[in-house]
Amino acid sequence: MKIEKDRVVSFHYSVAEAGKEALESSKDAGEPMAVLFGRGQIIPGLEKAMEGHEAGDSFKAAVTAAEAYGERRDGLTQRIPKKHFGAQRLHPGMQIVLNTNHGPRAVVIEKVGMSVVDVDLNHPMAGKDLEFDIEIVDVREASAEELAHGHVHGAGGHHH
Ligand code: ZN
């Protein structure tokens, strides 16, 4: 079965900044990632690269910053009370995940003060051309319920 809009795709990936070592891999977590394809749950460049592939396919995909996490934007620095970071030792350049009102968000520490921390809210991979290694594990039709909810149920998806 080929990957197309509204099918459920399970896949392993690793991602690296062009020419560098992998930044993260779904194999670190063990389970493949599962998405309802064609609904913007993964970056646009990756949707383009994956469309039409089938279970068992392995391939590389080069994705420009514009089709990945976008270009870096200025003025996205935010000052946050240090107490929100718990007991972690913080240093500039460090990437951490903050729990915000809109859910977890990856940010980069810019400056650490006595009682406040400046963080850059740009996505850590913004402005970077990325290289993915993709391994398609499974492609299946989505259930009516999954289509109505707009997300995958079961392995790699929502449990509710
Ligand atoms: Zn659901």
Short mmCIF file of N, CA and C and ligand atoms in Angstrom, two decimals:
data_model
loop_
_atom_site.label_atom_id
_atom_site.label_comp_id
_atom_site.label_asym_id
_atom_site.label_seq_id
_atom_site.Cartn_x
_atom_site.Cartn_y
_atom_site.Cartn_z
N MET A 1 0.85 -1.19 0.00
CA MET A 1 0.00 0.00 0.00
C MET A 1 0.89 1.25 0.00
N LYS A 2 0.60 2.17 -0.89
CA LYS A 2 1.44 3.36 -1.00
C LYS A 2 1.00 4.44 0.00
N ILE A 3 1.98 5.28 0.35
CA ILE A 3 1.68 6.39 1.25
C ILE A 3 0.91 7.46 0.49
N GLU A 4 -0.26 7.77 1.00
CA GLU A 4 -1.00 8.91 0.46
C GLU A 4 -1.85 9.52 1.56
N LYS A 5 -2.48 10.65 1.23
CA LYS A 5 -3.22 11.42 2.23
C LYS A 5 -4.24 10.54 2.97
N ASP A 6 -4.32 10.74 4.29
CA ASP A 6 -5.28 10.07 5.15
C ASP A 6 -5.02 8.58 5.36
N ARG A 7 -3.81 8.11 5.01
CA ARG A 7 -3.41 6.78 5.44
C ARG A 7 -2.52 6.94 6.67
N VAL A 8 -2.46 5.87 7.47
CA VAL A 8 -1.62 5.91 8.67
C VAL A 8 -0.25 5.33 8.32
N VAL A 9 0.77 6.11 8.56
CA VAL A 9 2.14 5.71 8.23
C VAL A 9 2.96 5.59 9.51
N SER A 10 3.57 4.43 9.71
CA SER A 10 4.52 4.24 10.82
C SER A 10 5.91 4.22 10.21
N PHE A 11 6.82 4.97 10.81
CA PHE A 11 8.17 5.03 10.24
C PHE A 11 9.20 5.35 11.30
N HIS A 12 10.42 4.88 11.03
CA HIS A 12 11.57 5.30 11.83
C HIS A 12 12.28 6.41 11.07
N TYR A 13 12.86 7.33 11.83
CA TYR A 13 13.61 8.39 11.17
C TYR A 13 14.82 8.72 12.03
N SER A 14 15.84 9.22 11.37
CA SER A 14 16.85 9.97 12.11
C SER A 14 17.06 11.24 11.33
N VAL A 15 17.40 12.30 12.05
CA VAL A 15 17.54 13.60 11.40
C VAL A 15 18.87 14.21 11.80
N ALA A 16 19.54 14.83 10.83
CA ALA A 16 20.82 15.49 11.07
C ALA A 16 20.81 16.82 10.34
N GLU A 17 21.54 17.78 10.89
CA GLU A 17 21.80 19.00 10.16
C GLU A 17 22.71 18.59 9.00
N ALA A 18 22.48 19.16 7.81
CA ALA A 18 23.22 18.75 6.62
C ALA A 18 24.72 18.62 6.91
N GLY A 19 25.28 17.43 6.65
CA GLY A 19 26.71 17.21 6.81
C GLY A 19 27.18 16.93 8.23
N LYS A 20 26.24 16.82 9.18
CA LYS A 20 26.65 16.57 10.57
C LYS A 20 26.08 15.26 11.11
N GLU A 21 26.40 14.99 12.37
CA GLU A 21 25.90 13.76 12.99
C GLU A 21 24.42 13.88 13.35
N ALA A 22 23.76 12.75 13.47
CA ALA A 22 22.32 12.74 13.76
C ALA A 22 22.01 13.47 15.06
N LEU A 23 20.96 14.29 15.04
CA LEU A 23 20.51 15.03 16.22
C LEU A 23 19.54 14.20 17.05
N GLU A 24 18.68 13.48 16.35
CA GLU A 24 17.75 12.62 17.07
C GLU A 24 17.27 11.51 16.16
N SER A 25 16.81 10.44 16.78
CA SER A 25 16.35 9.29 16.04
C SER A 25 15.17 8.67 16.77
N SER A 26 14.18 8.23 15.99
CA SER A 26 13.03 7.58 16.62
C SER A 26 13.45 6.25 17.24
N LYS A 27 14.59 5.71 16.82
CA LYS A 27 15.04 4.43 17.38
C LYS A 27 15.53 4.59 18.82
N ASP A 28 15.84 5.85 19.22
CA ASP A 28 16.19 6.10 20.63
C ASP A 28 15.01 5.75 21.52
N ALA A 29 13.80 6.06 21.02
CA ALA A 29 12.60 5.80 21.80
C ALA A 29 12.11 4.36 21.59
N GLY A 30 12.61 3.69 20.56
CA GLY A 30 12.23 2.31 20.32
C GLY A 30 11.11 2.16 19.31
N GLU A 31 9.97 2.78 19.61
CA GLU A 31 8.80 2.63 18.74
C GLU A 31 8.89 3.56 17.54
N PRO A 32 8.40 3.10 16.38
CA PRO A 32 8.33 4.03 15.26
C PRO A 32 7.30 5.14 15.51
N MET A 33 7.44 6.23 14.80
CA MET A 33 6.48 7.33 14.90
C MET A 33 5.32 6.99 13.97
N ALA A 34 4.08 7.32 14.38
CA ALA A 34 2.92 7.06 13.54
C ALA A 34 2.19 8.37 13.28
N VAL A 35 1.87 8.65 12.03
CA VAL A 35 1.15 9.89 11.70
C VAL A 35 0.01 9.59 10.74
N LEU A 36 -0.99 10.46 10.82
CA LEU A 36 -2.05 10.47 9.82
C LEU A 36 -1.50 11.33 8.69
N PHE A 37 -1.19 10.68 7.57
CA PHE A 37 -0.39 11.34 6.54
C PHE A 37 -1.18 12.44 5.81
N GLY A 38 -0.45 13.51 5.42
CA GLY A 38 -1.03 14.56 4.59
C GLY A 38 -1.79 15.61 5.38
N ARG A 39 -1.63 15.60 6.71
CA ARG A 39 -2.37 16.55 7.54
C ARG A 39 -1.45 17.48 8.32
N GLY A 40 -0.24 17.62 7.83
CA GLY A 40 0.66 18.57 8.46
C GLY A 40 1.20 18.14 9.81
N GLN A 41 1.19 16.83 10.09
CA GLN A 41 1.72 16.36 11.37
C GLN A 41 3.23 16.21 11.33
N ILE A 42 3.79 16.20 10.14
CA ILE A 42 5.25 16.23 9.99
C ILE A 42 5.58 17.39 9.06
N ILE A 43 6.85 17.79 9.01
CA ILE A 43 7.22 18.96 8.21
C ILE A 43 6.92 18.74 6.73
N PRO A 44 6.61 19.83 6.01
CA PRO A 44 6.18 19.71 4.61
C PRO A 44 7.17 18.98 3.71
N GLY A 45 8.46 19.24 3.88
CA GLY A 45 9.47 18.60 3.04
C GLY A 45 9.49 17.09 3.20
N LEU A 46 9.18 16.64 4.39
CA LEU A 46 9.18 15.20 4.66
C LEU A 46 7.92 14.57 4.07
N GLU A 47 6.80 15.26 4.15
CA GLU A 47 5.57 14.73 3.53
C GLU A 47 5.80 14.53 2.03
N LYS A 48 6.42 15.51 1.40
CA LYS A 48 6.70 15.39 -0.05
C LYS A 48 7.59 14.19 -0.34
N ALA A 49 8.63 14.03 0.49
CA ALA A 49 9.61 12.96 0.23
C ALA A 49 9.01 11.58 0.47
N MET A 50 8.05 11.48 1.40
CA MET A 50 7.52 10.17 1.77
C MET A 50 6.37 9.72 0.88
N GLU A 51 5.66 10.66 0.28
CA GLU A 51 4.47 10.31 -0.50
C GLU A 51 4.82 9.28 -1.58
N GLY A 52 4.00 8.25 -1.70
CA GLY A 52 4.19 7.26 -2.75
C GLY A 52 5.07 6.08 -2.34
N HIS A 53 5.79 6.20 -1.21
CA HIS A 53 6.61 5.08 -0.74
C HIS A 53 5.72 4.01 -0.08
N GLU A 54 6.33 2.84 0.17
CA GLU A 54 5.59 1.73 0.76
C GLU A 54 6.35 1.16 1.95
N ALA A 55 5.68 0.31 2.73
CA ALA A 55 6.34 -0.36 3.87
C ALA A 55 7.57 -1.09 3.36
N GLY A 56 8.66 -1.00 4.12
CA GLY A 56 9.90 -1.66 3.74
C GLY A 56 10.88 -0.74 3.02
N ASP A 57 10.39 0.38 2.50
CA ASP A 57 11.28 1.32 1.81
C ASP A 57 12.18 2.05 2.81
N SER A 58 13.45 2.19 2.45
CA SER A 58 14.38 3.03 3.21
C SER A 58 14.97 4.04 2.26
N PHE A 59 15.05 5.27 2.66
CA PHE A 59 15.60 6.29 1.75
C PHE A 59 16.06 7.51 2.55
N LYS A 60 16.84 8.34 1.87
CA LYS A 60 17.29 9.59 2.47
C LYS A 60 16.48 10.73 1.88
N ALA A 61 16.26 11.76 2.66
CA ALA A 61 15.55 12.93 2.16
C ALA A 61 16.26 14.19 2.64
N ALA A 62 16.64 15.04 1.70
CA ALA A 62 17.24 16.33 2.06
C ALA A 62 16.12 17.36 2.04
N VAL A 63 15.99 18.09 3.14
CA VAL A 63 14.90 19.05 3.27
C VAL A 63 15.49 20.42 3.62
N THR A 64 15.15 21.43 2.83
CA THR A 64 15.69 22.77 3.12
C THR A 64 14.98 23.36 4.34
N ALA A 65 15.63 24.32 4.97
CA ALA A 65 15.05 24.96 6.16
C ALA A 65 13.63 25.46 5.89
N ALA A 66 13.41 26.03 4.71
CA ALA A 66 12.09 26.58 4.40
C ALA A 66 11.01 25.52 4.42
N GLU A 67 11.37 24.28 4.07
CA GLU A 67 10.39 23.19 4.07
C GLU A 67 10.50 22.32 5.32
N ALA A 68 11.34 22.78 6.26
CA ALA A 68 11.47 22.04 7.52
C ALA A 68 10.84 22.90 8.62
N TYR A 69 11.67 23.51 9.46
CA TYR A 69 11.12 24.29 10.58
C TYR A 69 11.14 25.78 10.32
N GLY A 70 11.36 26.17 9.04
CA GLY A 70 11.32 27.58 8.69
C GLY A 70 12.62 28.29 9.00
N GLU A 71 12.69 29.54 8.59
CA GLU A 71 13.88 30.34 8.87
C GLU A 71 13.83 30.82 10.31
N ARG A 72 15.00 31.15 10.85
CA ARG A 72 15.03 31.71 12.20
C ARG A 72 14.42 33.11 12.18
N ARG A 73 13.69 33.46 13.23
CA ARG A 73 13.13 34.80 13.33
C ARG A 73 13.77 35.54 14.50
N ASP A 74 13.99 36.83 14.32
CA ASP A 74 14.53 37.65 15.40
C ASP A 74 13.40 38.01 16.36
N GLY A 75 13.77 38.44 17.54
CA GLY A 75 12.77 38.94 18.48
C GLY A 75 11.97 37.86 19.17
N LEU A 76 12.47 36.63 19.16
CA LEU A 76 11.73 35.56 19.83
C LEU A 76 12.38 35.18 21.16
N THR A 77 13.17 36.11 21.68
CA THR A 77 13.77 35.85 22.99
C THR A 77 12.75 36.14 24.08
N GLN A 78 12.67 35.26 25.05
CA GLN A 78 11.76 35.48 26.16
C GLN A 78 12.48 35.28 27.48
N ARG A 79 12.16 36.14 28.46
CA ARG A 79 12.81 36.08 29.77
C ARG A 79 11.89 35.32 30.72
N ILE A 80 12.40 34.28 31.33
CA ILE A 80 11.58 33.38 32.15
C ILE A 80 12.22 33.23 33.54
N PRO A 81 11.41 33.30 34.60
CA PRO A 81 11.95 33.09 35.95
C PRO A 81 12.67 31.74 36.05
N LYS A 82 13.81 31.77 36.70
CA LYS A 82 14.66 30.58 36.77
C LYS A 82 13.98 29.41 37.46
N LYS A 83 13.05 29.72 38.39
CA LYS A 83 12.40 28.65 39.14
C LYS A 83 11.65 27.67 38.24
N HIS A 84 11.26 28.14 37.03
CA HIS A 84 10.54 27.25 36.12
C HIS A 84 11.41 26.14 35.55
N PHE A 85 12.72 26.24 35.77
CA PHE A 85 13.62 25.26 35.18
C PHE A 85 14.03 24.18 36.18
N GLY A 86 13.50 24.27 37.41
CA GLY A 86 13.83 23.27 38.41
C GLY A 86 15.30 23.31 38.76
N ALA A 87 15.85 22.16 39.05
CA ALA A 87 17.22 22.09 39.54
C ALA A 87 18.25 21.87 38.43
N GLN A 88 17.79 21.91 37.16
CA GLN A 88 18.72 21.65 36.05
C GLN A 88 19.86 22.66 36.03
N ARG A 89 21.04 22.23 35.71
CA ARG A 89 22.15 23.15 35.47
C ARG A 89 22.00 23.67 34.05
N LEU A 90 21.96 24.99 33.91
CA LEU A 90 21.69 25.59 32.60
C LEU A 90 22.95 26.26 32.06
N HIS A 91 23.11 26.17 30.76
CA HIS A 91 24.21 26.94 30.15
C HIS A 91 23.79 27.39 28.76
N PRO A 92 24.35 28.51 28.28
CA PRO A 92 23.97 29.04 26.97
C PRO A 92 24.21 28.00 25.87
N GLY A 93 23.26 27.93 24.92
CA GLY A 93 23.39 27.00 23.81
C GLY A 93 22.71 25.67 24.09
N MET A 94 22.37 25.45 25.35
CA MET A 94 21.72 24.21 25.75
C MET A 94 20.29 24.17 25.22
N GLN A 95 19.87 23.00 24.78
CA GLN A 95 18.52 22.84 24.27
C GLN A 95 17.69 22.11 25.31
N ILE A 96 16.56 22.69 25.68
CA ILE A 96 15.71 22.00 26.67
C ILE A 96 14.25 22.07 26.23
N VAL A 97 13.43 21.29 26.89
CA VAL A 97 12.00 21.30 26.58
C VAL A 97 11.27 21.97 27.74
N LEU A 98 10.55 23.04 27.42
CA LEU A 98 9.77 23.78 28.41
C LEU A 98 8.32 23.34 28.32
N ASN A 99 7.67 23.21 29.47
CA ASN A 99 6.23 22.96 29.45
C ASN A 99 5.51 24.30 29.43
N THR A 100 4.82 24.59 28.33
CA THR A 100 4.11 25.86 28.20
C THR A 100 2.62 25.60 28.20
N ASN A 101 1.84 26.68 28.17
CA ASN A 101 0.38 26.54 28.11
C ASN A 101 -0.06 25.81 26.84
N HIS A 102 0.82 25.83 25.83
CA HIS A 102 0.47 25.19 24.56
C HIS A 102 1.14 23.82 24.43
N GLY A 103 1.61 23.28 25.56
CA GLY A 103 2.26 21.97 25.51
C GLY A 103 3.77 22.12 25.51
N PRO A 104 4.48 20.97 25.45
CA PRO A 104 5.94 21.03 25.50
C PRO A 104 6.53 21.73 24.28
N ARG A 105 7.57 22.50 24.53
CA ARG A 105 8.17 23.25 23.42
C ARG A 105 9.69 23.26 23.58
N ALA A 106 10.40 22.88 22.51
CA ALA A 106 11.87 22.87 22.56
C ALA A 106 12.39 24.28 22.39
N VAL A 107 13.28 24.70 23.27
CA VAL A 107 13.86 26.04 23.19
C VAL A 107 15.38 25.93 23.42
N VAL A 108 16.06 27.02 23.11
CA VAL A 108 17.51 27.07 23.32
C VAL A 108 17.82 28.16 24.34
N ILE A 109 18.63 27.82 25.35
CA ILE A 109 19.03 28.79 26.37
C ILE A 109 19.99 29.80 25.76
N GLU A 110 19.69 31.09 25.95
CA GLU A 110 20.59 32.13 25.43
C GLU A 110 21.50 32.68 26.53
N LYS A 111 20.90 32.98 27.69
CA LYS A 111 21.65 33.65 28.73
C LYS A 111 21.07 33.23 30.08
N VAL A 112 21.94 32.97 31.04
CA VAL A 112 21.49 32.56 32.36
C VAL A 112 21.86 33.63 33.37
N GLY A 113 20.85 34.24 34.01
CA GLY A 113 21.10 35.26 35.03
C GLY A 113 20.91 34.69 36.42
N MET A 114 20.92 35.59 37.42
CA MET A 114 20.75 35.15 38.81
C MET A 114 19.36 34.55 39.03
N SER A 115 18.34 35.26 38.52
CA SER A 115 16.97 34.81 38.82
C SER A 115 16.13 34.62 37.56
N VAL A 116 16.67 35.01 36.40
CA VAL A 116 15.93 34.84 35.15
C VAL A 116 16.80 34.19 34.09
N VAL A 117 16.12 33.59 33.12
CA VAL A 117 16.82 32.92 32.02
C VAL A 117 16.23 33.43 30.71
N ASP A 118 17.10 33.82 29.77
CA ASP A 118 16.62 34.20 28.45
C ASP A 118 16.66 32.98 27.54
N VAL A 119 15.52 32.70 26.92
CA VAL A 119 15.47 31.56 25.99
C VAL A 119 15.06 32.05 24.61
N ASP A 120 15.55 31.34 23.61
CA ASP A 120 15.21 31.63 22.22
C ASP A 120 14.08 30.67 21.83
N LEU A 121 12.92 31.25 21.48
CA LEU A 121 11.75 30.42 21.18
C LEU A 121 11.74 29.88 19.75
N ASN A 122 12.76 30.25 18.94
CA ASN A 122 12.84 29.62 17.63
C ASN A 122 12.98 28.11 17.83
N HIS A 123 12.39 27.34 16.95
CA HIS A 123 12.62 25.90 17.02
C HIS A 123 14.12 25.65 16.88
N PRO A 124 14.67 24.74 17.69
CA PRO A 124 16.13 24.52 17.61
C PRO A 124 16.62 24.16 16.21
N MET A 125 15.74 23.64 15.37
CA MET A 125 16.17 23.28 14.02
C MET A 125 15.76 24.34 13.00
N ALA A 126 15.23 25.48 13.45
CA ALA A 126 14.88 26.55 12.51
C ALA A 126 16.14 27.04 11.80
N GLY A 127 16.00 27.38 10.53
CA GLY A 127 17.12 27.93 9.77
C GLY A 127 18.13 26.89 9.32
N LYS A 128 17.83 25.62 9.58
CA LYS A 128 18.79 24.57 9.23
C LYS A 128 18.27 23.68 8.11
N ASP A 129 19.15 23.39 7.17
CA ASP A 129 18.84 22.39 6.15
C ASP A 129 19.06 21.03 6.80
N LEU A 130 18.11 20.13 6.61
CA LEU A 130 18.16 18.85 7.33
C LEU A 130 18.26 17.67 6.39
N GLU A 131 18.86 16.61 6.90
CA GLU A 131 18.92 15.34 6.16
C GLU A 131 18.27 14.25 7.01
N PHE A 132 17.31 13.59 6.41
CA PHE A 132 16.59 12.53 7.11
C PHE A 132 16.97 11.17 6.53
N ASP A 133 17.04 10.18 7.41
CA ASP A 133 17.06 8.78 7.00
C ASP A 133 15.71 8.22 7.41
N ILE A 134 14.97 7.73 6.44
CA ILE A 134 13.61 7.26 6.70
C ILE A 134 13.49 5.78 6.39
N GLU A 135 12.77 5.09 7.26
CA GLU A 135 12.49 3.66 7.06
C GLU A 135 10.99 3.49 7.29
N ILE A 136 10.27 3.17 6.24
CA ILE A 136 8.82 3.01 6.36
C ILE A 136 8.52 1.63 6.95
N VAL A 137 7.83 1.60 8.08
CA VAL A 137 7.56 0.35 8.78
C VAL A 137 6.21 -0.22 8.36
N ASP A 138 5.20 0.65 8.27
CA ASP A 138 3.85 0.16 7.97
C ASP A 138 3.02 1.27 7.34
N VAL A 139 2.15 0.89 6.42
CA VAL A 139 1.19 1.82 5.83
C VAL A 139 -0.17 1.14 5.87
N ARG A 140 -1.17 1.80 6.42
CA ARG A 140 -2.51 1.19 6.46
C ARG A 140 -3.57 2.27 6.27
N GLU A 141 -4.79 1.82 5.99
CA GLU A 141 -5.91 2.76 5.91
C GLU A 141 -6.22 3.25 7.33
N ALA A 142 -6.61 4.52 7.44
CA ALA A 142 -7.05 5.04 8.73
C ALA A 142 -8.49 4.59 8.98
N SER A 143 -8.84 4.42 10.25
CA SER A 143 -10.23 4.10 10.58
C SER A 143 -11.06 5.38 10.48
N ALA A 144 -12.38 5.22 10.41
CA ALA A 144 -13.27 6.38 10.34
C ALA A 144 -13.07 7.26 11.56
N GLU A 145 -12.84 6.60 12.71
CA GLU A 145 -12.66 7.33 13.95
C GLU A 145 -11.36 8.16 13.93
N GLU A 146 -10.31 7.55 13.40
CA GLU A 146 -9.04 8.28 13.30
C GLU A 146 -9.18 9.49 12.39
N LEU A 147 -9.89 9.32 11.28
CA LEU A 147 -10.07 10.44 10.36
C LEU A 147 -10.88 11.55 11.03
N ALA A 148 -11.90 11.16 11.81
CA ALA A 148 -12.73 12.15 12.49
C ALA A 148 -11.93 12.90 13.56
N HIS A 149 -11.05 12.16 14.26
CA HIS A 149 -10.25 12.79 15.32
C HIS A 149 -9.06 13.55 14.75
N GLY A 150 -8.61 13.15 13.56
CA GLY A 150 -7.44 13.81 12.97
C GLY A 150 -6.13 13.34 13.54
N HIS A 151 -6.12 12.16 14.18
CA HIS A 151 -4.86 11.59 14.67
C HIS A 151 -4.93 10.07 14.71
N VAL A 152 -3.76 9.48 14.88
CA VAL A 152 -3.64 8.02 14.88
C VAL A 152 -3.99 7.46 16.25
N HIS A 153 -4.67 6.33 16.26
CA HIS A 153 -4.94 5.61 17.51
C HIS A 153 -4.04 4.37 17.56
N GLY A 154 -3.77 3.91 18.78
CA GLY A 154 -3.00 2.68 18.95
C GLY A 154 -1.51 2.95 18.93
N ALA A 155 -0.72 1.95 18.48
CA ALA A 155 0.74 2.02 18.55
C ALA A 155 1.27 3.30 17.91
N GLY A 156 2.06 4.04 18.67
CA GLY A 156 2.68 5.26 18.17
C GLY A 156 1.75 6.45 18.11
N GLY A 157 0.48 6.25 18.50
CA GLY A 157 -0.49 7.34 18.42
C GLY A 157 -1.18 7.59 19.75
N HIS A 158 -2.42 8.10 19.69
CA HIS A 158 -3.15 8.44 20.91
C HIS A 158 -3.80 7.20 21.52
N HIS A 159 -3.86 7.18 22.84
CA HIS A 159 -4.59 6.12 23.54
C HIS A 159 -5.66 6.81 24.37
N HIS A 160 -6.87 6.70 23.99
CA HIS A 160 -7.94 7.33 24.81
C HIS A 160 -9.28 6.70 24.50
ZN ZN B 1 -8.67 10.09 18.95
#
